[in-house]
Amino acid sequence: EADLTITNFNQRWADMFDLPPQVAREGNSMADVLRYRAMRGDYGPGDIEELIQDPLDRMKRDSAYRVEHVQPNGTVITFRRMPLPNGGFVTTYTDVTERWKTEQELEQKSQLLETMFDTVSQGIAVYDTSYTLIARNQRYGELLGFQDSFPEIGTPYDTVIRKISAGGHFGDRPTEEVLADFRAAIDQQPESTVEHTSPDGRIMIVHRSRMPKGGFVIALTDITTMRRAEREAAEKTHLLELALANMGQGIAIH
């Protein structure tokens, strides 16, 4: 009722909050229930009347509301209050612990993936079935030579290729020709790996793979340092071979 007197309830409600019969009974007030729970420690330390004042005020003030509360035992209950024509109200209590745990696990996994996504040394971009960018890390833009926020989420793949082409990544090849070749490769090949040298001399491995439900992922790996080391090693080897071939002494290496 409007004065918070309990006129009806089911046993599930009493079991949810572990209420004894002398508390969960018709004729008692919700203030009695809240006071019992406060004395039991459900609302933490503090003055009992102060602890229950806020929920009591909300019950008296709000005609309808929906809140979610984590219980001391770890269960999560959704409270939903609906007004009645006579001025009273009905409150339903739903145990959403499993859903809440699932959401928390998904949130943690999402945060972990975002952290990994943003900290890997590779540039990664994800495009959906309509060739639209739906995710990318900062490294992706950096490896393509973009200093601003381009490409932003929602940018079409064609727009990215045109801007890359304008930056001289494909030499004198016509942009539309490059775009047509890329689209054909994406449509026909599940994955591909090519080595690409950017106008500033940076060497990258560009790996593209199709996702199971459509769309594709592009991963850019900067191998400039590795290629430079390989060239230096090859040059040293070549110089050593020349030196050995032109020495006056006879040398055998066993």
Coordinates of C-alpha atoms in Angstrom, one line a residue:
E1 CA 0.0 0.0 0.0
A2 CA 0.9 3.7 -0.3
D3 CA 1.9 3.7 3.4
L4 CA 4.4 0.9 2.7
T5 CA 2.3 -1.8 4.5
I6 CA 2.8 -5.2 3.0
T7 CA -0.5 -6.6 1.8
N8 CA 0.7 -9.6 -0.2
F9 CA 4.0 -11.4 -1.2
N10 CA 5.2 -14.8 -2.3
Q11 CA 7.7 -17.1 -0.6
R12 CA 10.3 -16.5 -3.3
W13 CA 10.6 -12.9 -2.2
A14 CA 11.2 -13.9 1.4
D15 CA 13.7 -16.5 0.3
M16 CA 15.6 -14.0 -1.9
F17 CA 16.4 -11.8 1.1
D18 CA 16.5 -14.6 3.7
L19 CA 13.7 -13.0 5.7
P20 CA 12.2 -14.9 8.7
P21 CA 8.4 -15.3 9.0
Q22 CA 8.1 -12.6 11.7
V23 CA 9.5 -10.1 9.3
A24 CA 8.1 -11.3 5.9
R25 CA 4.4 -11.2 6.8
E26 CA 1.3 -9.3 5.8
G27 CA 0.6 -6.2 7.9
N28 CA 4.3 -5.4 8.4
S29 CA 5.8 -2.3 6.9
M30 CA 8.6 -2.2 4.4
A31 CA 10.3 -0.1 7.0
D32 CA 10.3 -3.2 9.3
V33 CA 12.0 -5.2 6.5
L34 CA 14.6 -2.6 5.8
R35 CA 15.3 -2.2 9.5
Y36 CA 15.8 -5.9 9.9
R37 CA 18.2 -6.1 7.0
A38 CA 20.1 -3.0 8.2
M39 CA 20.5 -4.6 11.7
R40 CA 21.7 -7.8 10.0
G41 CA 24.4 -5.7 8.3
D42 CA 23.0 -5.8 4.7
Y43 CA 23.6 -2.1 4.3
G44 CA 27.0 -1.9 6.0
P45 CA 28.0 -0.1 9.2
G46 CA 26.2 3.0 10.4
D47 CA 23.1 4.3 12.2
I48 CA 20.2 1.9 11.4
E49 CA 17.6 4.7 10.9
E50 CA 20.0 6.6 8.7
L51 CA 20.8 3.6 6.6
I52 CA 17.1 2.9 5.8
Q53 CA 16.0 6.5 5.3
D54 CA 17.1 6.8 1.7
P55 CA 15.3 3.6 0.4
L56 CA 12.3 4.6 2.4
D57 CA 12.2 8.1 0.9
R58 CA 12.5 6.6 -2.6
M59 CA 9.6 4.3 -1.9
K60 CA 7.5 7.1 -0.7
R61 CA 8.6 9.6 -3.4
D62 CA 8.9 7.7 -6.7
S63 CA 5.8 6.1 -8.3
A64 CA 7.9 3.9 -10.5
Y65 CA 11.6 3.0 -10.7
R66 CA 14.0 0.2 -11.6
V67 CA 17.3 -0.3 -9.8
E68 CA 19.9 -3.1 -9.6
H69 CA 21.5 -4.0 -6.3
V70 CA 24.4 -6.3 -5.4
Q71 CA 23.4 -8.2 -2.2
P72 CA 25.9 -9.0 0.6
N73 CA 26.0 -12.7 -0.5
G74 CA 27.0 -11.7 -4.0
T75 CA 23.7 -12.2 -5.7
V76 CA 22.4 -9.3 -7.9
I77 CA 18.7 -8.4 -7.7
T78 CA 16.8 -6.1 -10.0
F79 CA 14.0 -4.1 -8.2
R80 CA 11.2 -2.9 -10.3
R81 CA 8.4 -0.8 -8.8
M82 CA 5.0 -0.3 -10.6
P83 CA 2.2 1.9 -9.2
L84 CA -1.3 0.6 -8.6
P85 CA -4.5 2.6 -9.2
N86 CA -5.3 2.8 -5.4
G87 CA -2.0 4.5 -4.7
G88 CA -0.1 1.4 -3.6
F89 CA 2.5 -0.3 -5.7
V90 CA 3.9 -3.7 -6.7
T91 CA 7.6 -4.4 -6.6
T92 CA 9.1 -7.3 -8.5
Y93 CA 12.5 -8.7 -7.6
T94 CA 14.4 -10.6 -10.2
D95 CA 17.6 -12.5 -9.6
V96 CA 19.9 -11.5 -12.4
T97 CA 23.2 -12.8 -10.9
E98 CA 24.1 -15.1 -13.9
R99 CA 23.4 -12.4 -16.4
W100 CA 25.3 -9.8 -14.4
K101 CA 28.3 -12.2 -14.1
T102 CA 28.2 -12.9 -17.8
E103 CA 28.2 -9.1 -18.5
Q104 CA 31.1 -8.6 -16.1
E105 CA 33.1 -11.3 -17.8
L106 CA 32.4 -9.9 -21.2
E107 CA 33.3 -6.4 -20.0
Q108 CA 36.6 -7.7 -18.6
K109 CA 37.4 -9.6 -21.8
S110 CA 36.5 -6.6 -23.9
Q111 CA 38.8 -4.4 -21.8
L112 CA 41.6 -6.9 -22.1
L113 CA 41.2 -7.2 -25.9
E114 CA 41.1 -3.4 -26.2
T115 CA 44.3 -3.2 -24.2
M116 CA 46.0 -5.8 -26.3
F117 CA 44.7 -4.1 -29.5
D118 CA 46.2 -0.8 -28.5
T119 CA 49.5 -2.0 -27.3
V120 CA 50.6 -4.5 -29.9
S121 CA 53.4 -3.3 -32.3
Q122 CA 51.4 -4.3 -35.3
G123 CA 48.9 -2.0 -37.0
I124 CA 45.5 -3.7 -37.1
A125 CA 42.3 -2.7 -38.9
V126 CA 39.0 -4.6 -39.1
Y127 CA 36.5 -4.0 -42.0
D128 CA 33.0 -5.4 -42.2
T129 CA 31.2 -7.0 -45.1
S130 CA 30.4 -3.6 -46.7
Y131 CA 34.2 -2.7 -46.7
T132 CA 33.7 -0.2 -43.8
L133 CA 36.2 0.2 -41.1
I134 CA 34.7 -1.0 -37.7
A135 CA 37.8 -1.1 -35.6
R136 CA 41.5 -0.2 -35.7
N137 CA 44.4 0.7 -33.4
Q138 CA 46.5 3.8 -33.4
R139 CA 49.5 1.9 -34.8
Y140 CA 47.6 1.2 -38.1
G141 CA 47.3 4.9 -38.9
E142 CA 50.9 5.5 -37.9
L143 CA 52.3 2.8 -40.2
L144 CA 50.3 4.2 -43.1
G145 CA 51.8 7.6 -42.4
F146 CA 48.7 9.4 -41.1
Q147 CA 49.4 11.9 -38.4
D148 CA 45.8 12.8 -37.7
S149 CA 42.9 10.5 -36.6
F150 CA 42.4 9.2 -40.1
P151 CA 41.0 6.7 -40.8
E152 CA 38.1 7.1 -38.4
I153 CA 35.6 4.3 -37.6
G154 CA 33.1 4.2 -40.4
T155 CA 35.5 5.2 -43.1
P156 CA 35.0 3.1 -46.3
Y157 CA 38.0 0.9 -47.4
D158 CA 38.0 2.7 -50.8
T159 CA 38.6 6.0 -49.1
V160 CA 41.6 4.6 -47.2
I161 CA 43.1 3.2 -50.4
R162 CA 42.6 6.4 -52.3
K163 CA 44.3 8.4 -49.5
I164 CA 47.2 5.9 -49.4
S165 CA 47.5 6.1 -53.2
A166 CA 47.6 9.9 -53.1
G167 CA 50.5 9.6 -50.7
G168 CA 52.6 7.8 -53.3
H169 CA 52.4 4.3 -51.8
F170 CA 51.7 2.7 -55.2
G171 CA 53.9 4.7 -57.4
D172 CA 52.4 5.8 -60.7
R173 CA 49.7 3.1 -60.8
P174 CA 46.2 4.6 -61.3
T175 CA 44.3 4.6 -58.0
E176 CA 41.2 2.9 -59.4
E177 CA 43.4 0.1 -60.9
V178 CA 45.0 -0.5 -57.5
L179 CA 41.6 -0.5 -55.8
A180 CA 40.1 -2.9 -58.3
D181 CA 43.0 -5.3 -57.7
F182 CA 42.7 -5.1 -54.0
R183 CA 38.9 -5.8 -54.1
A184 CA 39.4 -8.7 -56.4
A185 CA 42.1 -10.2 -54.1
I186 CA 39.8 -9.8 -51.0
D187 CA 36.9 -11.4 -52.8
Q188 CA 38.9 -14.3 -54.2
Q189 CA 41.5 -15.1 -51.6
P190 CA 40.8 -16.0 -48.0
E191 CA 44.2 -14.5 -47.0
S192 CA 47.2 -12.9 -48.5
T193 CA 50.6 -11.6 -47.4
V194 CA 52.7 -9.1 -49.3
E195 CA 55.8 -7.0 -48.6
H196 CA 55.3 -3.3 -49.1
T197 CA 57.8 -0.3 -49.0
S198 CA 56.2 3.0 -48.2
P199 CA 57.4 6.3 -49.8
D200 CA 59.4 7.1 -46.6
G201 CA 61.4 3.8 -46.9
R202 CA 59.5 1.9 -44.3
I203 CA 59.1 -1.8 -45.1
M204 CA 56.0 -3.6 -44.0
I205 CA 54.5 -7.0 -44.2
V206 CA 50.8 -6.5 -45.1
H207 CA 48.7 -9.5 -44.1
R208 CA 45.0 -9.7 -44.8
S209 CA 42.7 -12.5 -43.7
R210 CA 39.0 -13.0 -44.2
M211 CA 36.8 -13.4 -41.1
P212 CA 34.4 -16.4 -40.8
K213 CA 31.2 -14.3 -41.0
G214 CA 32.5 -11.9 -43.6
G215 CA 34.7 -8.8 -43.5
F216 CA 38.4 -9.0 -43.2
V217 CA 41.3 -8.0 -40.9
I218 CA 44.5 -6.2 -42.1
A219 CA 47.7 -6.5 -40.0
L220 CA 50.7 -4.3 -40.8
T221 CA 54.1 -5.3 -39.4
D222 CA 57.0 -3.0 -39.6
I223 CA 60.1 -5.1 -40.6
T224 CA 62.3 -2.1 -41.6
T225 CA 64.9 -2.8 -38.9
M226 CA 65.0 -6.5 -39.7
R227 CA 65.5 -5.9 -43.5
R228 CA 68.2 -3.4 -42.7
A229 CA 70.0 -5.9 -40.5
E230 CA 69.7 -8.5 -43.3
R231 CA 71.2 -6.2 -45.8
E232 CA 74.0 -5.3 -43.5
A233 CA 74.7 -9.0 -42.8
A234 CA 74.6 -9.7 -46.6
E235 CA 77.0 -6.9 -47.3
K236 CA 79.5 -8.0 -44.6
T237 CA 79.3 -11.6 -45.9
H238 CA 80.0 -10.4 -49.4
L239 CA 82.9 -8.3 -48.3
L240 CA 84.3 -11.2 -46.3
E241 CA 84.0 -13.5 -49.4
L242 CA 85.8 -10.9 -51.6
A243 CA 88.6 -10.6 -49.0
L244 CA 89.0 -14.4 -48.7
A245 CA 89.0 -14.8 -52.5
N246 CA 91.7 -12.1 -53.0
M247 CA 94.1 -13.0 -50.2
G248 CA 97.6 -14.2 -51.1
Q249 CA 97.5 -16.8 -48.3
G250 CA 95.8 -20.1 -48.6
I251 CA 93.0 -20.4 -46.1
A252 CA 90.8 -23.4 -45.2
I253 CA 88.0 -23.2 -42.7
H254 CA 87.0 -26.5 -41.1

